[in-house]
PDB file of C-alpha atoms in Angstrom:
ATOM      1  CA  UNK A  19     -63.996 -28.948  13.427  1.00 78.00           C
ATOM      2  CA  UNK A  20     -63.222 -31.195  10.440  1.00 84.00           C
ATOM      3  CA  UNK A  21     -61.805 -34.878  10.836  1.00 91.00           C
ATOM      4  CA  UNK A  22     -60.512 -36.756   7.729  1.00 95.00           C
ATOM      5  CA  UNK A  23     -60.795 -40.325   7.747  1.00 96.00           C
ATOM      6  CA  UNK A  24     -57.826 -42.090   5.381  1.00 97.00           C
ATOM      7  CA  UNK A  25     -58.161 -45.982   4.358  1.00 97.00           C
ATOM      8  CA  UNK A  26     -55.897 -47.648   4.045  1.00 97.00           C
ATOM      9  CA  UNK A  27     -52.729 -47.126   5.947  1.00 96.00           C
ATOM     10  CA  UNK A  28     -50.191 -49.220   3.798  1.00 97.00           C
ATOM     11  CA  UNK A  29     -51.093 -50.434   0.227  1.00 98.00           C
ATOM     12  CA  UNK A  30     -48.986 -52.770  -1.997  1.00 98.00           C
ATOM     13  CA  UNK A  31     -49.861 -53.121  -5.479  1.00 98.00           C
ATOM     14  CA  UNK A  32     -47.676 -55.107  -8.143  1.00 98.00           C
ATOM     15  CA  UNK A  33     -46.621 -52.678 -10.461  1.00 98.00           C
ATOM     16  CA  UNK A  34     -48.849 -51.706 -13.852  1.00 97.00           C
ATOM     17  CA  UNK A  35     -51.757 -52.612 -11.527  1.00 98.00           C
ATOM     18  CA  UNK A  36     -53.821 -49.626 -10.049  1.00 98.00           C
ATOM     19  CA  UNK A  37     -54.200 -48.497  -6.346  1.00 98.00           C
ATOM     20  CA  UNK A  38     -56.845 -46.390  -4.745  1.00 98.00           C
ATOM     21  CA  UNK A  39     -56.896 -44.160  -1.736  1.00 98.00           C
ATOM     22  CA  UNK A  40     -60.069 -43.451   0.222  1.00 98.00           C
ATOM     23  CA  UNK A  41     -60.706 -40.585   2.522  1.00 98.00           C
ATOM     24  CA  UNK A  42     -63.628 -39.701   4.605  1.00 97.00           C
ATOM     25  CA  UNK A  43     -64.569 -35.809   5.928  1.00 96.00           C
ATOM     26  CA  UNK A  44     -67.326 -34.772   8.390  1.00 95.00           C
ATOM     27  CA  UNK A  45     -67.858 -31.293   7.745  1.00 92.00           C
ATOM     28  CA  UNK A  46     -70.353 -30.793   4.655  1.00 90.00           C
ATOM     29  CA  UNK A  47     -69.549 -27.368   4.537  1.00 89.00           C
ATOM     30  CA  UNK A  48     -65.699 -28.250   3.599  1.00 91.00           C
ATOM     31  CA  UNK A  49     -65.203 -27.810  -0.625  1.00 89.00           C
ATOM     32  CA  UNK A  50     -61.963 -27.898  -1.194  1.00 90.00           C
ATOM     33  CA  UNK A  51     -60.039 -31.773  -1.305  1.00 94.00           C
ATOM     34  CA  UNK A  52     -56.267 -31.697  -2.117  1.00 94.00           C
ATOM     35  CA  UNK A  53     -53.712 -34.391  -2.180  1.00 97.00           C
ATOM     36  CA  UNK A  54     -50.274 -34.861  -1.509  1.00 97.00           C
ATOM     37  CA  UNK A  55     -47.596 -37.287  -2.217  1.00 98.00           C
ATOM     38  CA  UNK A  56     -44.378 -37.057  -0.090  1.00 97.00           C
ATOM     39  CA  UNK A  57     -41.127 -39.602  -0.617  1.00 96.00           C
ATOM     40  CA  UNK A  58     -38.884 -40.566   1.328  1.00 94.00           C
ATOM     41  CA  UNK A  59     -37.175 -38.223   3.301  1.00 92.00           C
ATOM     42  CA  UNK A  60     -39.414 -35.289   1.262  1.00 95.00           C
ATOM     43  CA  UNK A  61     -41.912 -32.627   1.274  1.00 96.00           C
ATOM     44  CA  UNK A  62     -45.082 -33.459   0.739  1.00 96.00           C
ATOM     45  CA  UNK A  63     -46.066 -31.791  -2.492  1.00 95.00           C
ATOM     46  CA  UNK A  64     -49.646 -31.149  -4.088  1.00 94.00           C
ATOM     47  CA  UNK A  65     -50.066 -33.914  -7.021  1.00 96.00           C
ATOM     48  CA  UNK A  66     -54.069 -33.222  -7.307  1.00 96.00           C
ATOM     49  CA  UNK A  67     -57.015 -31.352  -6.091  1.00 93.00           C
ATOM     50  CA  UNK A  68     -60.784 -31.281  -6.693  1.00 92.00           C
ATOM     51  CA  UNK A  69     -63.292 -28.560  -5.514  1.00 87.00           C
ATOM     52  CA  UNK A  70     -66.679 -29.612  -4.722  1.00 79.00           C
ATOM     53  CA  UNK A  71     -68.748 -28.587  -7.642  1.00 78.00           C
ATOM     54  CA  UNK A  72     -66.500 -31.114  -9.372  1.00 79.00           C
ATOM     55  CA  UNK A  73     -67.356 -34.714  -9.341  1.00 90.00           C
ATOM     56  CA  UNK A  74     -64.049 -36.272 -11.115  1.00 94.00           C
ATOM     57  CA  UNK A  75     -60.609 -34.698 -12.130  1.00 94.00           C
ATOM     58  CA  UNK A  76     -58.149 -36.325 -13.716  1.00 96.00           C
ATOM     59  CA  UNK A  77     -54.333 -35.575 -14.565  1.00 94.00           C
ATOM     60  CA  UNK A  78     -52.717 -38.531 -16.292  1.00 95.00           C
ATOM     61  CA  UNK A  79     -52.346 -41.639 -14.155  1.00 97.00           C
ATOM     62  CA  UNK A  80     -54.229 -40.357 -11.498  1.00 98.00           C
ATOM     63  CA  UNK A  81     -57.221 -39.142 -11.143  1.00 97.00           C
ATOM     64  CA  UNK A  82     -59.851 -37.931  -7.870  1.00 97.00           C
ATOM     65  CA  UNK A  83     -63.309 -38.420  -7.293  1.00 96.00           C
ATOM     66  CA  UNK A  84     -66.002 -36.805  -4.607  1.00 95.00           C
ATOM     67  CA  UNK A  85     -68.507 -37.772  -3.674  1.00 94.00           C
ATOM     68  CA  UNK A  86     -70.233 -35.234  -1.601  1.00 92.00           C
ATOM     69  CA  UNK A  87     -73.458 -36.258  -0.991  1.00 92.00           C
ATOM     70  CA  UNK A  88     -71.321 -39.757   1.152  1.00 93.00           C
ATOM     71  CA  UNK A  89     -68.668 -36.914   1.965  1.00 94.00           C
ATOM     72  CA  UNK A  90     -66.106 -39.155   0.529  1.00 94.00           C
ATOM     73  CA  UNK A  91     -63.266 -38.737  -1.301  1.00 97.00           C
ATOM     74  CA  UNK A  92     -60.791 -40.930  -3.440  1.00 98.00           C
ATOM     75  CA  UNK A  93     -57.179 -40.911  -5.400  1.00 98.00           C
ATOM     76  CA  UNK A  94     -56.865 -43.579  -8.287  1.00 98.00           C
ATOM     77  CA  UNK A  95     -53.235 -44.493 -10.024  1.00 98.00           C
ATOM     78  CA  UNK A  96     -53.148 -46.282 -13.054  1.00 97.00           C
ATOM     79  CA  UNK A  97     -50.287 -48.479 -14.721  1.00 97.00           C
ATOM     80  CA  UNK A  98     -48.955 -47.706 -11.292  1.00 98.00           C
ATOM     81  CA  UNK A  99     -44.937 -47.309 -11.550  1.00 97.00           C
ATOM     82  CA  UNK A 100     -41.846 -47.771  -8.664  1.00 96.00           C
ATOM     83  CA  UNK A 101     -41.736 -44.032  -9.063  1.00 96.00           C
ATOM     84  CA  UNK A 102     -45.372 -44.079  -7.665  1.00 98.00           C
ATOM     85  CA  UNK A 103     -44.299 -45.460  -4.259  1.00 98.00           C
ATOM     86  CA  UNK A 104     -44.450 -42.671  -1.150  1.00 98.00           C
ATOM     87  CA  UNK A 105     -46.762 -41.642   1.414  1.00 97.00           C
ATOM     88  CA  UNK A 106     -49.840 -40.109   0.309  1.00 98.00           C
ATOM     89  CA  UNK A 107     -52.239 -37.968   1.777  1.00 96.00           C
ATOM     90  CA  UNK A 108     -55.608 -36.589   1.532  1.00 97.00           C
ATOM     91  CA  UNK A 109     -56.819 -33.348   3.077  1.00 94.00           C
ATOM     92  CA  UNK A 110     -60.003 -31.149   3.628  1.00 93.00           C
ATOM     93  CA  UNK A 111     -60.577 -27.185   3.831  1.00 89.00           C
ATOM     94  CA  UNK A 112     -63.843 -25.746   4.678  1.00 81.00           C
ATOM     95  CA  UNK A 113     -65.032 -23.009   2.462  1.00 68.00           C
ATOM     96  CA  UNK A 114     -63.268 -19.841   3.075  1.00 63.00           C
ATOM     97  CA  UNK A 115     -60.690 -21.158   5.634  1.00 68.00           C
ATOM     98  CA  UNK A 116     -57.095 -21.822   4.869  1.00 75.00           C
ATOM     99  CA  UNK A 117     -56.604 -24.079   7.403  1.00 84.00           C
ATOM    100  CA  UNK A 118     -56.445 -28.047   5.744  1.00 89.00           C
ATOM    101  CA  UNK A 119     -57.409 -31.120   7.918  1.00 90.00           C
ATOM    102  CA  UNK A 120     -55.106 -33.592   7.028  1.00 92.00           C
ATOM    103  CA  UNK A 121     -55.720 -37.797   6.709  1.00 94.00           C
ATOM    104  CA  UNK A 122     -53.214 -40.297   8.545  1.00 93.00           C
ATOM    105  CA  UNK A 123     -51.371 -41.214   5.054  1.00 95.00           C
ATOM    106  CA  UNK A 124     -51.194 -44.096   3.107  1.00 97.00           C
ATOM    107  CA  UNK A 125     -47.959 -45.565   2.667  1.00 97.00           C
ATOM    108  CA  UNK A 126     -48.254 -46.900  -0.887  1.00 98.00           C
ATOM    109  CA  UNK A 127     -45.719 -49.719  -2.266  1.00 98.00           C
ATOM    110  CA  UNK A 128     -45.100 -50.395  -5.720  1.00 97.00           C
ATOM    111  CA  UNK A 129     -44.052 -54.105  -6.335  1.00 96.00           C
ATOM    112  CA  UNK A 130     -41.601 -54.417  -9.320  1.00 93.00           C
TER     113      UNK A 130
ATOM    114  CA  UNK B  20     -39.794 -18.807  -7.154  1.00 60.00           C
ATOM    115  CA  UNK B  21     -37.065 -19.526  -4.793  1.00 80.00           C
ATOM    116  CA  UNK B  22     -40.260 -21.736  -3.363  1.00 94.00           C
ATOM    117  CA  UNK B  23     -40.774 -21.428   0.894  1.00 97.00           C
ATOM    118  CA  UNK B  24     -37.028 -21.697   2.316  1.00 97.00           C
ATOM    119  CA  UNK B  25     -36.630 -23.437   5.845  1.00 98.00           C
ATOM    120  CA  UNK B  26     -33.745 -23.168   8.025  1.00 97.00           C
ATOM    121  CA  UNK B  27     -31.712 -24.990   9.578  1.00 98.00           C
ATOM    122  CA  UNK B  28     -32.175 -28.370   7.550  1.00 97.00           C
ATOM    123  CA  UNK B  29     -31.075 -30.077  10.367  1.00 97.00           C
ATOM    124  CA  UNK B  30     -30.412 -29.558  13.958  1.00 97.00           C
ATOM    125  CA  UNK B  31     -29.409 -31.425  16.836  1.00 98.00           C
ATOM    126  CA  UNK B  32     -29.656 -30.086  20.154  1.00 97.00           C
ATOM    127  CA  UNK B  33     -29.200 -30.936  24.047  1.00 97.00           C
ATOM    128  CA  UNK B  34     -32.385 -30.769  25.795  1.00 97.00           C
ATOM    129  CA  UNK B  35     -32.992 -27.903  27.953  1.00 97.00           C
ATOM    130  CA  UNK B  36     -31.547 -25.522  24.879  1.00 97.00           C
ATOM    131  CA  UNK B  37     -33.681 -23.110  22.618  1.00 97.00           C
ATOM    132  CA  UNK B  38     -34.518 -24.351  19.610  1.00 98.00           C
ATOM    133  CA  UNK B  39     -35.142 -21.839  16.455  1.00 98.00           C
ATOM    134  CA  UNK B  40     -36.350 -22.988  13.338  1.00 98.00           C
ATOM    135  CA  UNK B  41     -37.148 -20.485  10.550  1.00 98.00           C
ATOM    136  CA  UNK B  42     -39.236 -19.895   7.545  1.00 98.00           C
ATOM    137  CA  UNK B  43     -39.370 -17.328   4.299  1.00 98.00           C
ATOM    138  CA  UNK B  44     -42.625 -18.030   2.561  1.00 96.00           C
ATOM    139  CA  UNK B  45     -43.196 -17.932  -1.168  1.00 94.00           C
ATOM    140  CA  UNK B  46     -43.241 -14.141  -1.868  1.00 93.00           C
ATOM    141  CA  UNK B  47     -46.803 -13.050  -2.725  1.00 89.00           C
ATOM    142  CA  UNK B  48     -48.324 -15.833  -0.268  1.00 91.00           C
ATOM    143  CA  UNK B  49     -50.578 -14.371   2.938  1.00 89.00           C
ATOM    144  CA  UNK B  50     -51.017 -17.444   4.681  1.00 91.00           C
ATOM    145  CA  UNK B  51     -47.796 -19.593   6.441  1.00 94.00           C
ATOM    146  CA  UNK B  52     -48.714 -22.609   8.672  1.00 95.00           C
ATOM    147  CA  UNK B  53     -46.251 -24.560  10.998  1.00 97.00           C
ATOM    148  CA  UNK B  54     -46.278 -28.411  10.352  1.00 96.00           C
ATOM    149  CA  UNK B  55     -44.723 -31.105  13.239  1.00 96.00           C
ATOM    150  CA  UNK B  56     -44.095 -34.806  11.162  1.00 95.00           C
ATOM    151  CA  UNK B  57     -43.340 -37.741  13.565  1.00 93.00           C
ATOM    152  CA  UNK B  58     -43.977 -41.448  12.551  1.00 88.00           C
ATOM    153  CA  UNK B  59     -46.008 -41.438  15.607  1.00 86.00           C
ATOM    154  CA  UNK B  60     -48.840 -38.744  15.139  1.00 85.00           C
ATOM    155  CA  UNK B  61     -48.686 -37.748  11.264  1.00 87.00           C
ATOM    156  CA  UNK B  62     -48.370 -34.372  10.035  1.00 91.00           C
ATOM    157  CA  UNK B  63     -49.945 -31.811  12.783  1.00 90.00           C
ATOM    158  CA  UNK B  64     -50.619 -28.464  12.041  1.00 92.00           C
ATOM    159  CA  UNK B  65     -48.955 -26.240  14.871  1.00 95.00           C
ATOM    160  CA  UNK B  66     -50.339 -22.335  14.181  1.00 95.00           C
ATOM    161  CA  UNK B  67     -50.791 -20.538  11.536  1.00 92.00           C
ATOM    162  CA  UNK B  68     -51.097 -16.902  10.265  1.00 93.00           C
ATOM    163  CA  UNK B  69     -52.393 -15.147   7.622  1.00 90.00           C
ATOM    164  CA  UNK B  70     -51.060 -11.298   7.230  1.00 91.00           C
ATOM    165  CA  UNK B  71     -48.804 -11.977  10.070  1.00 93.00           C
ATOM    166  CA  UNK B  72     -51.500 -12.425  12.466  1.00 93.00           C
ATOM    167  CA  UNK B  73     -51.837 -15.741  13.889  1.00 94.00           C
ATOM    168  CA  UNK B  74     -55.196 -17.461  13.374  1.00 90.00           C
ATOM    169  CA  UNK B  75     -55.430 -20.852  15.361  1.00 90.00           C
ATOM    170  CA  UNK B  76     -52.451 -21.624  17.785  1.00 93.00           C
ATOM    171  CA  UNK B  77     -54.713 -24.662  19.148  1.00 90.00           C
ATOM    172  CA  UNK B  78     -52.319 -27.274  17.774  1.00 91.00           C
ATOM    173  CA  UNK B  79     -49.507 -25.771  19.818  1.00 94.00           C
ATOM    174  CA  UNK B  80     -48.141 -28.778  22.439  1.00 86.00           C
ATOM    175  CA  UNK B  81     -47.828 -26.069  25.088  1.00 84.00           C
ATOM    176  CA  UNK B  82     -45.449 -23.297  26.413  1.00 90.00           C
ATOM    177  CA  UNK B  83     -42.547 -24.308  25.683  1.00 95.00           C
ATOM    178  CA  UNK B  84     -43.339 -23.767  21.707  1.00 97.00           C
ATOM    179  CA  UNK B  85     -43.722 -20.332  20.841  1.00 97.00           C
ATOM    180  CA  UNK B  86     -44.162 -18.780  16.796  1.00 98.00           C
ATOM    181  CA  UNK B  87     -44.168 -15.433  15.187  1.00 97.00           C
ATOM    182  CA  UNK B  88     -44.047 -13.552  12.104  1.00 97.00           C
ATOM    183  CA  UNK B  89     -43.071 -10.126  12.219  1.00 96.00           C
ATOM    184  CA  UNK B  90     -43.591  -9.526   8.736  1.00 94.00           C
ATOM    185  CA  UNK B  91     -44.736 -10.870   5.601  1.00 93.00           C
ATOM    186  CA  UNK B  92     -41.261 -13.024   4.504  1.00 95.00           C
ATOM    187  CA  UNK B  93     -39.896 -14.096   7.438  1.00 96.00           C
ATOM    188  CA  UNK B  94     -41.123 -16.395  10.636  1.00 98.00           C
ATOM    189  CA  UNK B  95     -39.525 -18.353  13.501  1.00 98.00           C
ATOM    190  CA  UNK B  96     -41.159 -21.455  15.638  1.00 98.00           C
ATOM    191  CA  UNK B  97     -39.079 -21.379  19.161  1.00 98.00           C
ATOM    192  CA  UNK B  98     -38.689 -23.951  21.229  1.00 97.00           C
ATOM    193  CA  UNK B  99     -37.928 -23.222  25.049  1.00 97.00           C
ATOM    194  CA  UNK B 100     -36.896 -25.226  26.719  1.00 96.00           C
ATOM    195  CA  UNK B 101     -36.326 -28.390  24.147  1.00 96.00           C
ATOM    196  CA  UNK B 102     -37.230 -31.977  25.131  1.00 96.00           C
ATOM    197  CA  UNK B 103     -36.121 -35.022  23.682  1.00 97.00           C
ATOM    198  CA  UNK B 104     -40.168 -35.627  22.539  1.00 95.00           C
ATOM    199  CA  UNK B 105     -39.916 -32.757  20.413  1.00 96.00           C
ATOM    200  CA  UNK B 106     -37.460 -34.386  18.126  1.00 97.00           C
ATOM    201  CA  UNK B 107     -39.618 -34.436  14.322  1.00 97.00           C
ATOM    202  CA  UNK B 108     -39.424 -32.837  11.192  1.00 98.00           C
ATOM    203  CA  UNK B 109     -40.782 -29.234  11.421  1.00 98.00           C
ATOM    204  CA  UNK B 110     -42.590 -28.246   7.759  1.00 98.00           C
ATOM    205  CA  UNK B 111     -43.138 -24.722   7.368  1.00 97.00           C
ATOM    206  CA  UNK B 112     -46.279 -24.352   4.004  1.00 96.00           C
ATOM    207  CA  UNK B 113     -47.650 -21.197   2.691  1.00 94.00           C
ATOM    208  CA  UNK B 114     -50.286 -20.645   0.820  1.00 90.00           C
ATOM    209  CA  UNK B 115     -51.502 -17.577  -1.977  1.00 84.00           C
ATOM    210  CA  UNK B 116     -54.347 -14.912  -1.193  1.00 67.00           C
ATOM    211  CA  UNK B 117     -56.951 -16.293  -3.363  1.00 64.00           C
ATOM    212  CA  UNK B 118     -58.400 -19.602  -2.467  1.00 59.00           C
ATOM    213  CA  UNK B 119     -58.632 -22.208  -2.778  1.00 59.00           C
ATOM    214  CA  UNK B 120     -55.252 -22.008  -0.491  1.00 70.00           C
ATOM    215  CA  UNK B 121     -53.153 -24.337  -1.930  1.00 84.00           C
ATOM    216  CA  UNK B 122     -50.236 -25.029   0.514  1.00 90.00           C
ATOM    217  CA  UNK B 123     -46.588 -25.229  -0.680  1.00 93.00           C
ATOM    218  CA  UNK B 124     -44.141 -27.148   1.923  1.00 96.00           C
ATOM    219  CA  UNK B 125     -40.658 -26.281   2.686  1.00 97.00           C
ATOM    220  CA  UNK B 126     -38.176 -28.722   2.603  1.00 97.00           C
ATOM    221  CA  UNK B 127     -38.564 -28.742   6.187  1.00 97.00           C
ATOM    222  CA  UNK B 128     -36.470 -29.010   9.763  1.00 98.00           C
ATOM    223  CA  UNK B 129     -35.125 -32.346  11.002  1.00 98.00           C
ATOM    224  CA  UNK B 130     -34.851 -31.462  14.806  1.00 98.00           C
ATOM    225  CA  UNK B 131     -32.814 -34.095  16.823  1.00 98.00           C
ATOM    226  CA  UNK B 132     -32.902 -33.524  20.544  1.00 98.00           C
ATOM    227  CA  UNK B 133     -30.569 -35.646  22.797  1.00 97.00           C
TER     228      UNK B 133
END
């Protein structure tokens, strides 16, 4: 089955300053790369996805790339805020399959 | 959209009791998954099921945990009999019929068990 690979575990960044989140998958045949931020004490809620005929997506501060041909993934926040501090995670579906594979999380700190 | 609905919110239990945690997906949605969150082993996909019929159980610890969905807005993870290990948050996620399956979380179950 899949595995997800998430680097790194905890990230502190001094705020306005950006922060990126790299994930790993094994299984080529996976096409669909979500992410999800959950706060403290939260759901974890969808903030971005990319599909894999798309390289780069972007949605204000953040934006995703893939890299399919490494079978790497990444998140990037910009003129990161306090706001932007929670856990984050990355996650993999295979084509056709609802299941997602999951990463470890990133626990990302914002330093006022 | 109401959104998925999860109840209890929180439950404490003695161990040895049954445990039953419950979940209305977002109406329209064919696919529900069972989530377990401990600081310990991440967020760990349980079973899930799409039209009511579960697909992969394989992330269920063992006997004691036990899931159904007898129709298309309702479903109930039971635990049987509870150990104090099972104390987590229990996220119940659905997701629409078309793909790519995006999965909406429920505000989830904090199970305490003493």
């Amino acid at each position: 089955g899949e595995n997800v690979e998430q680097h790194p575990s905890t990230l502190s960044v001094q705020e306005g300053d950006s922060a990126v989140i790299k994930c790993t998958y094994s299984d080529s045949a996976s096409n669909y790369f979500p992410w999800y931020k959950q706060e403290l004490g939260k759901r974890p809620q969808l903030i971005i996805d990319i599909r894999s005929n798309v390289g780069e997506k972007k949605d204000q501060r953040i934006a995703v790339t893939l890299n399919k041909t490494a079978k790497h993934f990444s998140l990037h926040i910009t003129e990161t805020q306090p706001e932007d501090s929670a856990v984050y995670f990355c996650a993999a579906s295979i084509g056709g399959n609802e299941k997602l594979t999951f990463g470890t999380g990133t626990r990302l700190t914002i330093i006022p | 959209d109401a959104g998925v609905i999860q109840s209890p919110r929180h439950e404490v239990t003695e161990m040895g009791q049954e445990v039953t945690l419950r979940c209305k997906p977002i109406s329209g949605h064919n696919s529900l998954f069972w989530y377990r969150q401990t600081m310990m082993r991440g967020l760990e996909l349980l079973i899930y099921f799409n039209n009511n019929v579960p697909i992969d159980d394989s992330g269920m610890p063992e006997d004691r945990f036990s899931a159904k969905m007898p129709n298309a807005s309702f479903s109930t993870l039971k635990i049987q009999p509870s150990e104090p290990r099972d104390s987590a948050v229990y996220f119940c996620a659905s997701s629409p019929v078309q793909g790519p399956y995006e999965q909406y979380f429920g505000p989830g179950t904090r199970l305490t068990v003493t």
